[in-house]
Amino acid sequence: MKTVLIDCSPKKKLSASGFIAGFTSLFVMGEKKKEKLRTKADWSRVLDAVADADNVVFSMPLYVDGVPSHILPFLKEMELRRRENSPDMNVYVIANNGFIEGKQNEPLMQTMEHFCERSGIRWGGGLGIGGGVMMNVMRIMLLVYLALAVFRFVAAGILGSWQAGPWIVFGKQTAAILLLCCGIIAFDIWLACRINQRKEYGKHYTRIMLPSFVFILCADLFFIILSVIQGGIFRGWFSRKKPTRMTN
Amino acid sequence: MRLLIHDRSEEFSQTMKGKFDQVIYADGKYAPCQGCFHCWTKSPAACEMKDALQEICRVIGQADDLTIITENWYGGYSPAVKNLLDRSIGTSTPMSTYRGREMHHTLRYGKHHQWRVVVYGDTTDGEKKTWALTAKKNAINDGFQQSEVSFVTDLNELEANAL
């Protein structure tokens, strides 16, 4: 059984879609291939990879309530190719969005379902993740916590007392992150199991396990920090800027 | 301001000029959104990519009534129109709030009146349902108070349906 997992994010690095695709692949059995679909230059490589695949998993971000525009022409090309062959392929979708509600991925899921109908490909189902962007923040935090634990452990050792304290703190921090992601992890492993069985998963929606008002505060803080890193803050964040030139 | 966005042709733009305050032909000759959020944080309400869509969010932000004419692609917008919409998220700000009982970004340009979509091309019943949902969600997302979708099978009817 061959499964191709496609990261459909346009980002070159630190893509949440790529991370989730990679995480899913840990639980998928048989031959696995991970692909990146950013530009048209990737098309022929990805189309070759999916040509003889039993399962294809599209992992993508939600853009303006739908499939990102750069993926649509690829889907059309895939539809044309699959019509020429006799497809025995299951398509699964993992969609993540920046809002807390996983359910906001519903129009994207339906679009991918229609793509399957028109292409004669079996729709395997999809997982919609709310707060998917936070997965990126959490994996970075996990690495920072690990580095701090190593530093504290070594520093204490050099001073003459090797202690388990830093590792206990790291264990608690890891547990907290796993708790916040427990819905995503559980639904994702379930999806991988259905892929392994080549059975329909249905549509399921999950989220980061935070109350929405706390998530909103976290998201606001994230953008403030991002803005500071990018060179300043509140440079007309809220101003109603008017066009300075004609569009078309 | 009444704004029309379509994916037909330059000639169609000429036909519709005068009937709308501004007409934009989504010709697809531009780069897709890179998901960098710079139109929120680094250069608010302007995309970093210096092409025809650099200030598209400012144009959409001025619209009271927005009409979109698009070919049906799996129950969603054509790539050229979707590309334009993906590049327009600067109509909102990076800060979040609740709207329609869901989390959304706060609006840079306040509330608008109507988000209308005129869909042409072969469309299944299932795709029509997806269109209704998508237009409703788009309207909530961008602060439009109403959404409406109509379907056209004869291309000669496009103009009449758009008005």
XYZ file of C-alpha atoms in Angstrom:
411
model
C 0.000 0.000 0.000
C 1.354 3.384 -1.037
C 0.321 6.619 0.672
C 1.350 10.061 -0.561
C 1.058 12.932 1.922
C 1.046 16.356 0.262
C 1.891 19.544 2.136
C -0.139 22.153 0.238
C 1.060 25.213 2.150
C 2.734 27.939 0.061
C 5.204 28.524 2.905
C 8.783 27.383 2.301
C 9.384 26.538 5.945
C 7.529 26.268 9.262
C 4.333 25.160 7.579
C 1.708 23.840 10.008
C 0.260 21.734 7.160
C 3.666 20.116 6.591
C 4.088 19.437 10.300
C 0.641 17.821 10.570
C 1.289 15.751 7.403
C 4.594 14.599 8.894
C 2.937 13.741 12.205
C 0.210 11.759 10.414
C 2.799 9.814 8.410
C 4.242 8.473 11.697
C 1.100 6.346 12.058
C 0.616 5.374 8.411
C 1.841 1.908 7.459
C 3.350 0.690 4.189
C 5.159 2.780 1.592
C 4.951 6.486 2.412
C 5.994 9.506 0.425
C 5.854 13.128 1.564
C 5.527 15.808 -1.091
C 5.505 19.600 -1.096
C 3.120 21.399 -3.465
C 3.979 25.092 -3.566
C 4.265 26.046 -7.219
C 3.601 24.717 -10.706
C 7.202 23.462 -10.772
C 6.119 20.830 -8.210
C 3.223 19.517 -10.320
C 4.905 16.839 -12.422
C 6.806 15.403 -9.435
C 3.659 15.236 -7.291
C 1.492 13.904 -10.149
C 4.044 11.133 -10.756
C 4.026 10.320 -7.042
C 0.228 10.050 -6.839
C -0.162 8.141 -10.141
C 0.143 4.716 -8.487
C -0.846 5.723 -4.942
C -3.540 3.891 -3.008
C -4.086 6.831 -0.657
C -3.450 10.537 -1.125
C -3.570 12.871 1.876
C -3.849 16.595 1.155
C -2.768 18.678 4.139
C -3.636 22.305 3.570
C -4.364 25.632 5.260
C -7.784 27.264 4.981
C -7.558 30.411 2.861
C -10.623 32.708 2.762
C -13.002 29.845 3.620
C -11.635 27.579 0.897
C -8.815 25.750 -0.830
C -5.742 27.986 -1.425
C -5.807 29.295 -5.007
C -2.490 27.721 -6.042
C -3.899 24.220 -5.346
C -6.995 24.531 -7.581
C -5.234 24.247 -10.994
C -3.314 21.232 -9.660
C -6.604 19.566 -8.717
C -7.924 20.191 -12.230
C -4.799 18.619 -13.733
C -5.109 15.655 -11.383
C -8.782 15.285 -12.343
C -7.896 15.181 -16.049
C -5.166 12.593 -15.507
C -7.287 10.411 -13.259
C -10.111 10.382 -15.785
C -7.697 8.867 -18.329
C -6.738 6.076 -15.919
C -9.021 3.887 -13.865
C -8.582 5.254 -10.377
C -8.551 3.092 -7.287
C -7.475 5.803 -4.954
C -8.711 7.207 -1.670
C -8.312 10.924 -1.012
C -8.182 12.223 2.554
C -7.892 15.867 3.592
C -6.407 17.499 6.676
C -7.341 21.175 6.794
C -6.086 23.605 9.400
C -7.137 27.169 10.028
C -6.082 30.077 12.192
C -9.442 30.367 13.939
C -10.227 28.196 16.938
C -13.224 26.407 15.394
C -12.279 23.383 13.303
C -15.779 23.506 11.812
C -14.761 26.602 9.829
C -12.990 24.212 7.433
C -16.335 22.826 6.214
C -16.516 24.674 2.824
C -12.966 23.483 2.033
C -13.927 19.905 2.870
C -16.973 20.088 0.609
C -14.861 21.498 -2.228
C -12.432 18.596 -1.943
C -15.372 16.199 -1.852
C -16.661 17.683 -5.130
C -13.176 17.341 -6.617
C -13.308 13.622 -5.809
C -16.792 13.255 -7.317
C -15.754 14.921 -10.559
C -12.496 12.960 -10.753
C -14.002 9.565 -9.985
C -11.758 9.269 -6.948
C -13.025 7.792 -3.690
C -13.545 10.446 -0.990
C -11.998 9.082 2.175
C -12.979 11.943 4.451
C -11.281 14.762 6.233
C -10.087 16.212 9.495
C -10.590 19.939 10.127
C -8.322 21.455 12.762
C -9.023 24.752 14.514
C -6.024 26.693 15.768
C -3.659 24.713 13.540
C -1.244 27.637 13.464
C -0.654 27.080 17.157
C 0.877 23.672 16.367
C 3.861 25.587 14.980
C 4.175 27.712 18.106
C 3.963 24.623 20.286
C 6.645 22.652 18.480
C 8.985 25.641 18.777
C 8.102 25.967 22.481
C 8.826 22.266 22.964
C 12.309 22.699 21.490
C 12.924 25.786 23.640
C 11.800 23.884 26.774
C 14.116 21.002 25.848
C 17.081 23.341 25.309
C 16.385 25.029 28.667
C 16.178 21.654 30.428
C 19.502 20.541 28.931
C 21.124 23.864 29.854
C 19.857 23.776 33.467
C 20.828 20.112 33.863
C 24.363 20.640 32.517
C 24.845 23.921 34.401
C 23.808 22.275 37.687
C 26.071 19.296 36.909
C 29.092 21.502 36.310
C 28.427 23.166 39.646
C 28.563 19.713 41.226
C 24.974 18.542 41.661
C 23.355 16.530 38.887
C 19.611 16.865 39.480
C 16.445 15.500 37.924
C 14.624 18.823 38.547
C 15.023 20.291 35.018
C 13.662 17.073 33.492
C 10.642 17.050 35.802
C 9.853 20.624 34.738
C 10.335 19.640 31.082
C 8.023 16.652 31.567
C 5.284 18.913 32.990
C 5.691 21.390 30.124
C 5.497 18.590 27.551
C 2.407 17.169 29.243
C 0.717 20.595 29.101
C 1.416 20.881 25.372
C 0.163 17.345 24.744
C -2.993 18.166 26.698
C -3.680 21.228 24.535
C -3.182 19.098 21.406
C -4.897 15.920 22.649
C -7.942 16.333 20.380
C -5.777 16.860 17.314
C -3.493 13.943 18.189
C -6.396 11.559 18.834
C -8.344 12.471 15.684
C -5.160 12.393 13.602
C -4.186 8.905 14.782
C -7.757 7.756 14.088
C -7.436 9.190 10.562
C -4.139 7.328 10.064
C -5.847 4.087 11.178
C -8.608 4.581 8.581
C -5.985 5.300 5.913
C -4.232 2.044 6.835
C -7.536 0.185 6.499
C -8.384 2.098 3.269
C -11.775 2.893 4.790
C -13.853 6.059 4.921
C -13.079 8.318 7.840
C -16.013 10.728 7.498
C -15.612 14.388 8.370
C -14.412 15.321 11.828
C -13.516 18.622 13.379
C -11.285 19.285 16.338
C -9.291 22.130 17.840
C -6.614 23.223 20.229
C -8.053 22.566 23.696
C -8.350 26.159 24.839
C -11.461 28.242 25.506
C -11.986 30.500 22.495
C -11.539 33.756 24.459
C -8.136 32.524 25.696
C -7.185 31.481 22.167
C -8.150 34.957 20.881
C -5.880 36.555 23.490
C -3.057 34.191 22.468
C -3.630 34.986 18.763
C -3.567 38.742 19.437
C -0.356 38.354 21.449
C 1.150 36.245 18.652
C 0.562 38.986 16.078
C 1.906 41.697 18.392
C 5.115 39.683 18.905
C 5.306 38.931 15.163
C 4.971 42.625 14.380
C 7.720 43.544 16.853
C 10.035 40.944 15.289
C 9.256 42.345 11.851
C 10.475 45.788 12.845
C 7.800 47.694 14.730
C 4.311 47.722 16.044
C 0.939 49.177 15.085
C 2.149 50.725 11.806
C -1.358 51.557 10.716
C -2.749 48.232 11.880
C -6.267 49.628 12.089
C -6.188 52.553 9.634
C -8.612 52.577 6.698
C -5.989 53.032 4.015
C -7.243 54.069 0.594
C -5.900 52.808 -2.739
C -2.958 54.842 -4.024
C -3.211 53.453 -7.544
C -5.783 51.906 -9.843
C -6.304 48.149 -9.832
C -7.225 47.217 -13.441
C -19.307 51.975 -3.910
C -20.408 49.114 -6.202
C -17.539 46.830 -7.163
C -17.529 44.045 -9.737
C -14.853 41.353 -9.829
C -15.016 38.839 -12.673
C -12.894 36.263 -14.493
C -14.355 36.648 -18.014
C -12.267 38.957 -20.251
C -11.087 42.522 -20.842
C -13.984 42.925 -23.282
C -16.451 41.969 -20.538
C -14.865 44.635 -18.307
C -15.510 47.231 -20.992
C -19.152 46.109 -21.237
C -19.674 46.442 -17.483
C -17.892 49.763 -16.976
C -20.423 52.472 -16.195
C -22.744 49.914 -14.647
C -20.475 49.561 -11.592
C -18.264 52.122 -9.863
C -15.251 49.882 -10.409
C -14.728 46.729 -12.446
C -11.796 44.386 -11.856
C -10.901 41.646 -14.285
C -9.197 38.800 -12.407
C -6.892 37.660 -15.188
C -4.792 35.386 -12.982
C -1.545 37.132 -13.969
C -0.309 37.480 -10.421
C 1.307 35.465 -7.659
C -0.680 33.487 -5.091
C -0.757 34.472 -1.411
C 2.325 33.259 0.457
C 0.682 33.232 3.885
C 3.274 35.647 5.337
C 0.726 37.907 7.153
C 2.813 40.958 6.180
C -0.390 42.651 4.938
C -1.455 42.619 8.604
C 1.777 43.256 10.467
C 4.654 44.631 8.408
C 2.870 46.732 5.767
C -0.790 46.863 6.846
C -3.339 46.837 3.991
C -0.659 46.290 1.336
C 0.762 43.050 0.018
C 4.537 42.689 -0.174
C 4.271 41.366 -3.717
C 4.338 44.339 -6.035
C 1.871 43.279 -8.696
C -1.682 44.256 -9.686
C -3.074 42.893 -6.414
C -0.774 44.786 -4.067
C -3.600 47.038 -2.825
C -6.600 44.858 -3.666
C -7.729 44.774 -0.024
C -8.039 48.587 -0.057
C -10.283 48.417 -3.132
C -12.542 45.711 -1.675
C -12.557 47.642 1.606
C -14.257 50.592 -0.152
C -17.075 48.426 -1.567
C -20.582 48.629 -0.099
C -21.833 46.087 -2.601
C -19.507 43.489 -4.048
C -20.486 41.349 -7.033
C -18.261 38.461 -8.113
C -18.709 36.659 -11.421
C -16.814 33.381 -11.398
C -16.642 30.027 -13.100
C -17.577 27.104 -10.859
C -14.574 25.090 -9.672
C -15.714 22.225 -7.427
C -18.283 24.437 -5.690
C -15.836 27.304 -5.234
C -14.260 30.245 -7.028
C -12.095 29.932 -10.119
C -8.328 30.061 -9.372
C -8.008 33.639 -10.692
C -10.831 34.959 -8.473
C -9.741 32.882 -5.479
C -6.202 34.180 -5.888
C -7.541 37.733 -5.730
C -9.608 36.961 -2.612
C -6.686 35.160 -0.924
C -4.580 38.275 -1.457
C -7.233 40.560 0.051
C -7.148 39.549 3.715
C -5.829 43.003 4.579
C -9.504 44.065 4.611
C -9.314 42.825 8.190
C -6.766 43.448 10.926
C -4.613 40.894 12.770
C -6.689 41.257 15.925
C -9.520 38.806 16.537
C -13.100 39.031 17.725
C -16.409 37.121 17.579
C -18.710 37.538 14.577
C -21.578 35.201 13.678
C -20.809 33.283 16.897
C -17.375 32.357 15.566
C -13.873 33.736 15.808
C -12.975 36.196 13.042
C -10.565 39.061 12.509
C -11.743 42.596 13.250
C -12.722 44.652 10.209
C -10.414 47.390 8.938
C -13.129 49.033 6.829
C -16.220 48.402 8.948
C -19.420 46.783 7.742
C -20.571 46.473 4.133
C -23.901 45.711 2.539
C -24.020 42.769 0.131
C -21.683 39.991 -1.076
C -23.137 38.649 -4.340
C -21.769 35.796 -6.391
C -22.864 34.940 -9.917
C -21.658 31.467 -10.830
C -21.413 30.168 -14.371
C -20.448 26.782 -15.758
C -21.695 23.280 -15.038
C -22.659 23.128 -11.344
C -24.043 20.096 -9.530
C -26.698 20.328 -6.804
C -24.081 19.465 -4.176
C -21.817 22.231 -5.445
C -24.703 24.704 -5.291
C -25.120 23.934 -1.585
C -21.394 24.480 -1.053
C -21.648 27.801 -2.873
C -24.416 28.994 -0.552
C -22.301 28.080 2.484
C -19.117 29.627 1.067
C -20.790 32.934 0.160
C -22.401 33.134 3.599
C -19.067 32.476 5.322
C -17.245 34.951 3.059
C -19.819 37.618 3.906
C -19.416 37.049 7.654
C -15.637 36.989 7.338
C -15.485 40.285 5.448
C -18.278 42.039 7.348
C -20.970 41.988 4.631
C -24.498 41.944 6.038
C -26.034 39.819 3.255
C -24.903 37.168 0.843
C -26.536 35.948 -2.340
C -25.597 33.366 -4.958
C -27.136 32.901 -8.392
C -26.319 30.390 -11.096
C -26.182 31.067 -14.795
C -26.077 28.406 -17.498
C -26.248 30.712 -20.511
C -23.239 33.063 -20.616
C -25.379 35.668 -22.395
C -27.336 36.016 -19.157
C -24.269 36.976 -17.105
C -24.622 40.711 -17.595
C -28.305 40.751 -16.625
C -27.618 38.610 -13.549
C -24.741 40.790 -12.400
C -26.822 43.976 -12.401
